[in-house]
Amino acid sequence: MNTVVTTTRTDLAELAAAVQAWLSDAEDDPSLTVEDLERSESSGMSSVTVLFTAVGDGARSEQVLRLAPEPSALPVFESYDLHRQAAVTGALADAGHVPVPRVRRVEESPAPLGRPFLVMDRAEGAAPADNPPYVFGGPLVDATPAQRDRVQRASVALLTGVHATPPPDALRADGPAGSGLARLVDDTADYYEWTVADGGVRVPILEDGLRRLRDERPAQASSDVLTWGDARIGNILYRDFAPTAALDWEGAALAPPEFDVAWFVFFHRMYQDMAESFGKPGLPAFLRAADVLAQYRADSGRTLHDMPYFLMLAAVRMGIIFARIKARSVHFGDTPAPADPDEYVLHHRMLRAILDDRYEWEI
């Protein structure tokens, strides 16, 4: 059977038949059918997301299937732990601070579809776009200041809810309490070395950043909490400018809360810098660092420490991800290899300014 998920009609028809056969067996209901199966436009390179409707006993259920990436496709990340994602989503659902889709099943066997996958309920709403980034146009640009303020306040409050959620046992096994920052820095360096060994190139600006992260790691960090690992509004679905679901928990870990807050701030600032470099106004008054930090402190009651360090960590870590994505694009012939390896990093100018202590975060 062809297990390559593409948008061609034949492949999707084959996939729909395979999903229907698996679902009928899993639910012990041969009358179940699968309709309207399509690949999500938001599918990234860390996984493949497929939308479908399960029909049985006169009821229709809209669901989402996320397949682990093919190892031969130069996946962005080395591993893809479906059970870990399901455990984190379950913990968030149980705590009730953060809206998340219900995970229905995790299938470890590659037999049904060619690789492991999980199935969850489909949530309503839409996420701000990443390609092109939402700062270039769309609902947030067209929104009123009051509507954008509603998004900002609700999103920061959601992040506070993540950090207030008791972590599942699947994360507690990562290491002893208080070791989250050291583990995060070590994992970032290990991830970089894996990308180099698995078809990538050495990128001097990233190695400069990794040296600074090792040399300047704070001796004392905030207590570890459940962190998202990819905290940004592009991973939140909204309806009428209010969050309906938080998605993508592959990077969840026990770490200081500053990392999520820094990632949240960094990601928007990176997009804003990108817009300005193209002569676009972007959204300069939206998700400003000082505003986000002030609201997070007020909502959580936490004191945030060493934010310049965590912003640097976010910029370096995202740089490794971008370098991996670029190496993947070069490998498959989509783009030529840059003459300067630093240009594997999409935000290399921003990162250089950060590493040279020239970047103004206004915090």
Short mmCIF file of C-alpha atoms in Angstrom, two decimals:
data_model
loop_
_atom_site.label_atom_id
_atom_site.label_comp_id
_atom_site.label_asym_id
_atom_site.label_seq_id
_atom_site.Cartn_x
_atom_site.Cartn_y
_atom_site.Cartn_z
CA MET A 1 0.00 0.00 0.00
CA ASN A 2 1.16 3.56 -0.75
CA THR A 3 1.63 5.26 2.62
CA VAL A 4 3.01 8.54 1.29
CA VAL A 5 0.54 11.28 2.20
CA THR A 6 0.18 13.80 -0.62
CA THR A 7 -2.61 15.99 -1.83
CA THR A 8 -3.22 13.90 -4.92
CA ARG A 9 -6.67 12.41 -5.18
CA THR A 10 -5.43 8.84 -5.52
CA ASP A 11 -3.21 8.92 -2.44
CA LEU A 12 -5.87 10.55 -0.29
CA ALA A 13 -8.42 7.98 -1.42
CA GLU A 14 -6.05 5.16 -0.43
CA LEU A 15 -5.35 6.83 2.89
CA ALA A 16 -9.08 7.27 3.56
CA ALA A 17 -9.65 3.56 2.96
CA ALA A 18 -6.78 2.64 5.30
CA VAL A 19 -8.02 5.02 8.04
CA GLN A 20 -11.54 3.63 7.69
CA ALA A 21 -10.30 0.04 8.00
CA TRP A 22 -8.24 0.92 11.08
CA LEU A 23 -11.00 2.96 12.73
CA SER A 24 -13.64 0.30 12.14
CA ASP A 25 -11.41 -2.29 13.77
CA ALA A 26 -10.38 0.00 16.67
CA GLU A 27 -14.00 0.91 17.43
CA ASP A 28 -15.25 -2.62 16.70
CA ASP A 29 -17.84 -1.14 14.36
CA PRO A 30 -17.71 -2.31 10.73
CA SER A 31 -20.38 0.24 9.79
CA LEU A 32 -18.03 3.20 10.44
CA THR A 33 -17.04 5.18 7.38
CA VAL A 34 -14.53 7.96 6.78
CA GLU A 35 -15.50 10.99 4.71
CA ASP A 36 -13.99 14.32 3.65
CA LEU A 37 -10.39 13.27 4.32
CA GLU A 38 -7.91 15.98 3.39
CA ARG A 39 -4.45 17.10 4.32
CA SER A 40 -4.47 20.13 6.58
CA GLU A 41 -3.06 23.30 5.05
CA SER A 42 -1.24 23.83 8.35
CA SER A 43 0.68 20.55 8.15
CA GLY A 44 4.28 21.25 9.03
CA MET A 45 7.49 19.28 8.66
CA SER A 46 7.47 17.92 12.22
CA SER A 47 4.42 15.79 11.38
CA VAL A 48 1.68 15.33 8.80
CA THR A 49 -1.82 16.42 9.80
CA VAL A 50 -4.89 14.93 8.13
CA LEU A 51 -8.51 15.98 8.71
CA PHE A 52 -11.45 13.60 8.31
CA THR A 53 -15.02 12.97 9.41
CA ALA A 54 -15.98 9.65 11.02
CA VAL A 55 -19.57 8.62 10.34
CA GLY A 56 -21.41 5.91 12.27
CA ASP A 57 -24.85 5.28 13.76
CA GLY A 58 -26.13 8.48 12.19
CA ALA A 59 -23.52 10.60 14.00
CA ARG A 60 -20.67 12.58 12.46
CA SER A 61 -17.43 13.27 14.32
CA GLU A 62 -14.77 15.62 12.94
CA GLN A 63 -11.32 14.31 13.83
CA VAL A 64 -7.64 14.98 13.21
CA LEU A 65 -4.95 12.40 12.51
CA ARG A 66 -1.29 13.27 13.07
CA LEU A 67 1.29 10.94 11.56
CA ALA A 68 4.87 10.76 12.70
CA PRO A 69 7.24 11.95 9.95
CA GLU A 70 8.97 9.58 7.56
CA PRO A 71 12.63 9.08 8.61
CA SER A 72 13.65 9.28 4.95
CA ALA A 73 12.10 12.75 4.60
CA LEU A 74 14.76 14.49 6.73
CA PRO A 75 12.35 15.19 9.60
CA VAL A 76 12.88 18.41 11.51
CA PHE A 77 13.24 16.62 14.85
CA GLU A 78 15.03 13.43 15.78
CA SER A 79 12.14 11.82 17.64
CA TYR A 80 8.38 12.15 17.73
CA ASP A 81 6.88 10.75 20.93
CA LEU A 82 3.14 10.38 20.41
CA HIS A 83 2.46 9.01 23.89
CA ARG A 84 4.26 11.96 25.45
CA GLN A 85 2.12 14.38 23.45
CA ALA A 86 -1.03 12.53 24.46
CA ALA A 87 0.01 12.54 28.13
CA VAL A 88 0.63 16.30 28.08
CA THR A 89 -2.66 16.99 26.31
CA GLY A 90 -4.46 14.80 28.82
CA ALA A 91 -2.87 16.62 31.76
CA LEU A 92 -3.92 19.97 30.31
CA ALA A 93 -7.46 18.74 29.73
CA ASP A 94 -7.71 17.40 33.29
CA ALA A 95 -6.46 20.64 34.83
CA GLY A 96 -8.87 22.72 32.80
CA HIS A 97 -6.73 25.85 32.50
CA VAL A 98 -6.07 25.47 28.77
CA PRO A 99 -8.46 24.39 25.99
CA VAL A 100 -7.03 21.39 24.12
CA PRO A 101 -8.52 18.81 21.74
CA ARG A 102 -9.32 15.40 23.24
CA VAL A 103 -6.89 12.69 22.16
CA ARG A 104 -8.91 9.62 21.17
CA ARG A 105 -6.26 7.05 20.37
CA VAL A 106 -2.52 6.56 19.92
CA GLU A 107 -1.48 3.91 17.42
CA GLU A 108 2.12 2.78 17.86
CA SER A 109 2.13 0.15 15.15
CA PRO A 110 3.16 1.30 11.68
CA ALA A 111 1.07 -1.46 10.13
CA PRO A 112 -2.20 0.45 9.51
CA LEU A 113 -0.78 3.58 7.83
CA GLY A 114 2.94 2.97 7.45
CA ARG A 115 4.00 4.89 10.58
CA PRO A 116 2.67 5.61 14.08
CA PHE A 117 -0.05 8.21 14.54
CA LEU A 118 -2.55 9.68 16.98
CA VAL A 119 -6.17 10.72 16.50
CA MET A 120 -7.85 13.59 18.31
CA ASP A 121 -11.02 15.64 18.07
CA ARG A 122 -10.97 18.56 15.68
CA ALA A 123 -11.23 21.96 17.37
CA GLU A 124 -12.98 24.93 15.86
CA GLY A 125 -11.16 28.13 14.99
CA ALA A 126 -8.16 29.27 12.97
CA ALA A 127 -4.53 29.95 13.87
CA PRO A 128 -2.61 33.05 12.77
CA ALA A 129 -0.64 32.20 9.64
CA ASP A 130 3.06 31.36 9.55
CA ASN A 131 3.53 31.39 5.78
CA PRO A 132 3.42 34.25 5.10
CA PRO A 133 3.50 35.36 8.74
CA TYR A 134 0.36 36.98 10.13
CA VAL A 135 2.12 40.37 10.42
CA PHE A 136 2.00 40.73 6.61
CA GLY A 137 -1.80 40.68 6.40
CA GLY A 138 -4.93 38.87 7.44
CA PRO A 139 -7.33 38.93 10.39
CA LEU A 140 -4.92 40.32 12.98
CA VAL A 141 -3.73 43.13 10.71
CA ASP A 142 -7.34 43.95 9.83
CA ALA A 143 -8.50 43.75 13.47
CA THR A 144 -9.12 46.75 15.68
CA PRO A 145 -6.65 47.56 18.46
CA ALA A 146 -9.24 46.36 20.98
CA GLN A 147 -9.55 43.02 19.19
CA ARG A 148 -5.78 42.54 19.07
CA ASP A 149 -5.60 43.43 22.76
CA ARG A 150 -8.18 40.71 23.40
CA VAL A 151 -5.99 38.19 21.57
CA GLN A 152 -2.90 39.30 23.46
CA ARG A 153 -4.49 39.15 26.90
CA ALA A 154 -6.17 35.79 26.30
CA SER A 155 -3.01 34.27 24.85
CA VAL A 156 -0.77 35.33 27.73
CA ALA A 157 -3.40 34.09 30.17
CA LEU A 158 -3.38 30.76 28.32
CA LEU A 159 0.39 30.54 28.73
CA THR A 160 -0.04 31.16 32.45
CA GLY A 161 -2.52 28.27 32.49
CA VAL A 162 0.01 25.92 30.91
CA HIS A 163 2.51 26.70 33.66
CA ALA A 164 -0.13 26.18 36.36
CA THR A 165 -0.87 22.64 35.10
CA PRO A 166 0.63 19.72 37.05
CA PRO A 167 2.99 17.93 34.66
CA PRO A 168 2.27 14.31 33.72
CA ASP A 169 4.53 11.47 34.83
CA ALA A 170 5.84 11.17 31.27
CA LEU A 171 7.71 14.45 31.80
CA ARG A 172 8.75 13.88 35.40
CA ALA A 173 10.94 11.02 34.21
CA ASP A 174 13.15 13.45 32.24
CA GLY A 175 15.35 14.27 35.21
CA PRO A 176 15.53 15.52 38.79
CA ALA A 177 13.67 18.62 39.90
CA GLY A 178 15.46 21.86 39.10
CA SER A 179 17.48 20.43 36.22
CA GLY A 180 15.25 21.82 33.47
CA LEU A 181 17.46 24.67 32.25
CA ALA A 182 20.65 22.60 32.15
CA ARG A 183 18.76 19.88 30.30
CA LEU A 184 17.28 22.42 27.87
CA VAL A 185 20.71 23.85 27.01
CA ASP A 186 22.22 20.38 26.65
CA ASP A 187 19.29 19.23 24.50
CA THR A 188 19.70 22.29 22.27
CA ALA A 189 23.38 21.49 21.70
CA ASP A 190 22.61 17.80 21.12
CA TYR A 191 19.89 18.72 18.65
CA TYR A 192 22.31 20.89 16.70
CA GLU A 193 24.88 18.09 16.50
CA TRP A 194 22.19 15.67 15.33
CA THR A 195 21.15 18.03 12.51
CA VAL A 196 24.77 18.33 11.39
CA ALA A 197 25.31 14.57 11.46
CA ASP A 198 22.02 13.91 9.64
CA GLY A 199 22.66 15.78 6.40
CA GLY A 200 23.19 19.30 7.71
CA VAL A 201 26.09 21.73 7.80
CA ARG A 202 27.97 23.49 10.55
CA VAL A 203 26.67 27.02 11.02
CA PRO A 204 29.15 29.38 12.72
CA ILE A 205 26.55 31.75 14.14
CA LEU A 206 24.75 28.86 15.84
CA GLU A 207 28.00 27.58 17.32
CA ASP A 208 28.69 31.07 18.63
CA GLY A 209 25.28 31.06 20.24
CA LEU A 210 25.71 27.63 21.77
CA ARG A 211 29.01 28.71 23.33
CA ARG A 212 27.33 31.71 24.92
CA LEU A 213 24.46 29.59 26.19
CA ARG A 214 26.88 27.19 27.87
CA ASP A 215 29.16 29.90 29.26
CA GLU A 216 26.45 32.23 30.53
CA ARG A 217 23.85 29.78 31.83
CA PRO A 218 22.43 31.22 35.07
CA ALA A 219 23.64 29.36 38.14
CA GLN A 220 20.15 29.49 39.64
CA ALA A 221 17.00 29.24 37.56
CA SER A 222 13.31 29.45 38.37
CA SER A 223 11.58 26.26 39.44
CA ASP A 224 10.64 23.94 36.60
CA VAL A 225 7.06 23.90 35.36
CA LEU A 226 5.23 22.24 32.50
CA THR A 227 6.39 24.23 29.48
CA TRP A 228 4.89 24.18 26.01
CA GLY A 229 8.17 24.27 24.12
CA ASP A 230 6.57 26.03 21.13
CA ALA A 231 4.54 28.77 22.82
CA ARG A 232 3.29 31.14 20.14
CA ILE A 233 0.00 32.36 18.77
CA GLY A 234 0.55 30.33 15.60
CA ASN A 235 -0.15 27.24 17.74
CA ILE A 236 -3.45 28.60 19.09
CA LEU A 237 -6.80 28.41 17.35
CA TYR A 238 -9.04 31.46 17.75
CA ARG A 239 -12.68 32.22 17.09
CA ASP A 240 -13.92 35.80 17.47
CA PHE A 241 -10.45 36.68 18.82
CA ALA A 242 -10.73 34.21 21.71
CA PRO A 243 -8.67 30.98 22.02
CA THR A 244 -10.52 27.76 21.31
CA ALA A 245 -7.60 25.30 21.42
CA ALA A 246 -3.86 25.13 22.05
CA LEU A 247 -1.99 22.75 19.75
CA ASP A 248 1.38 21.12 19.07
CA TRP A 249 2.85 19.75 22.28
CA GLU A 250 5.84 17.89 20.76
CA GLY A 251 8.30 20.10 22.62
CA ALA A 252 6.62 20.04 26.04
CA ALA A 253 9.10 19.59 28.89
CA LEU A 254 9.86 20.47 32.47
CA ALA A 255 11.75 23.76 32.31
CA PRO A 256 11.74 27.26 33.78
CA PRO A 257 8.67 29.28 32.72
CA GLU A 258 10.95 32.00 31.33
CA PHE A 259 11.68 29.80 28.33
CA ASP A 260 8.06 29.77 27.14
CA VAL A 261 7.62 33.48 27.79
CA ALA A 262 10.82 34.22 25.87
CA TRP A 263 9.76 31.99 22.95
CA PHE A 264 6.38 33.74 22.86
CA VAL A 265 8.02 37.18 22.72
CA PHE A 266 10.83 36.17 20.36
CA PHE A 267 8.58 34.61 17.74
CA HIS A 268 6.40 37.67 17.27
CA ARG A 269 9.42 39.99 17.31
CA MET A 270 11.12 37.89 14.63
CA TYR A 271 8.04 38.18 12.42
CA GLN A 272 7.78 41.92 13.12
CA ASP A 273 11.42 42.44 12.13
CA MET A 274 10.74 40.44 8.97
CA ALA A 275 7.77 42.63 8.06
CA GLU A 276 9.76 45.80 8.58
CA SER A 277 12.62 44.47 6.44
CA PHE A 278 10.11 44.18 3.57
CA GLY A 279 8.82 47.69 4.14
CA LYS A 280 5.61 46.54 5.82
CA PRO A 281 4.30 48.10 9.04
CA GLY A 282 3.52 44.76 10.66
CA LEU A 283 2.05 44.93 14.16
CA PRO A 284 4.53 46.96 16.25
CA ALA A 285 2.12 47.57 19.15
CA PHE A 286 1.08 43.90 19.39
CA LEU A 287 2.79 41.44 21.79
CA ARG A 288 5.43 43.96 22.80
CA ALA A 289 7.96 42.35 25.12
CA ALA A 290 7.38 44.71 28.05
CA ASP A 291 3.59 44.30 27.79
CA VAL A 292 3.75 40.50 27.61
CA LEU A 293 6.13 40.25 30.57
CA ALA A 294 4.04 42.65 32.66
CA GLN A 295 0.83 40.78 31.99
CA TYR A 296 2.44 37.39 32.61
CA ARG A 297 3.77 38.59 35.96
CA ALA A 298 0.35 39.97 36.91
CA ASP A 299 -1.55 36.84 35.81
CA SER A 300 0.84 34.28 37.28
CA GLY A 301 2.24 36.06 40.32
CA ARG A 302 5.68 34.86 39.21
CA THR A 303 8.88 36.85 39.03
CA LEU A 304 10.71 36.34 35.76
CA HIS A 305 14.51 36.13 35.87
CA ASP A 306 17.31 36.36 33.29
CA MET A 307 15.02 37.17 30.37
CA PRO A 308 17.84 38.34 28.04
CA TYR A 309 19.43 34.89 28.43
CA PHE A 310 16.18 33.07 27.68
CA LEU A 311 15.50 35.30 24.66
CA MET A 312 18.95 34.39 23.37
CA LEU A 313 18.18 30.71 24.00
CA ALA A 314 14.94 31.02 22.02
CA ALA A 315 16.73 32.73 19.13
CA VAL A 316 19.50 30.11 18.98
CA ARG A 317 17.15 27.16 19.31
CA MET A 318 14.88 28.50 16.57
CA GLY A 319 17.97 29.11 14.47
CA ILE A 320 18.81 25.40 14.63
CA ILE A 321 15.27 24.55 13.55
CA PHE A 322 15.48 26.96 10.62
CA ALA A 323 18.88 25.56 9.62
CA ARG A 324 17.37 22.08 9.60
CA ILE A 325 14.43 23.23 7.48
CA LYS A 326 16.81 24.95 5.04
CA ALA A 327 19.03 21.85 4.84
CA ARG A 328 15.92 19.83 4.07
CA SER A 329 14.98 22.26 1.29
CA VAL A 330 18.50 22.06 -0.17
CA HIS A 331 18.50 18.26 0.07
CA PHE A 332 15.31 17.95 -1.97
CA GLY A 333 16.42 20.51 -4.55
CA ASP A 334 13.88 23.17 -3.62
CA THR A 335 16.51 25.86 -2.99
CA PRO A 336 20.27 26.18 -3.58
CA ALA A 337 22.68 25.95 -0.67
CA PRO A 338 23.64 29.42 0.64
CA ALA A 339 27.25 30.46 0.07
CA ASP A 340 27.38 31.71 3.66
CA PRO A 341 26.34 28.94 6.08
CA ASP A 342 24.97 31.54 8.51
CA GLU A 343 22.24 32.15 5.94
CA TYR A 344 20.80 28.73 6.73
CA VAL A 345 19.29 30.64 9.68
CA LEU A 346 16.34 32.71 8.48
CA HIS A 347 16.78 35.34 11.20
CA HIS A 348 20.61 35.38 11.11
CA ARG A 349 20.83 39.19 11.18
CA MET A 350 18.60 39.36 14.25
CA LEU A 351 20.55 36.55 15.88
CA ARG A 352 23.88 38.26 15.22
CA ALA A 353 22.59 41.46 16.83
CA ILE A 354 21.44 39.44 19.85
CA LEU A 355 24.80 37.70 20.21
CA ASP A 356 26.61 41.03 19.86
CA ASP A 357 24.37 42.54 22.57
CA ARG A 358 23.06 45.11 20.09
CA TYR A 359 19.44 43.98 19.96
CA GLU A 360 16.90 46.10 21.83
CA TRP A 361 14.14 44.01 23.41
CA GLU A 362 12.71 46.93 25.38
CA ILE A 363 12.08 44.87 28.49
#
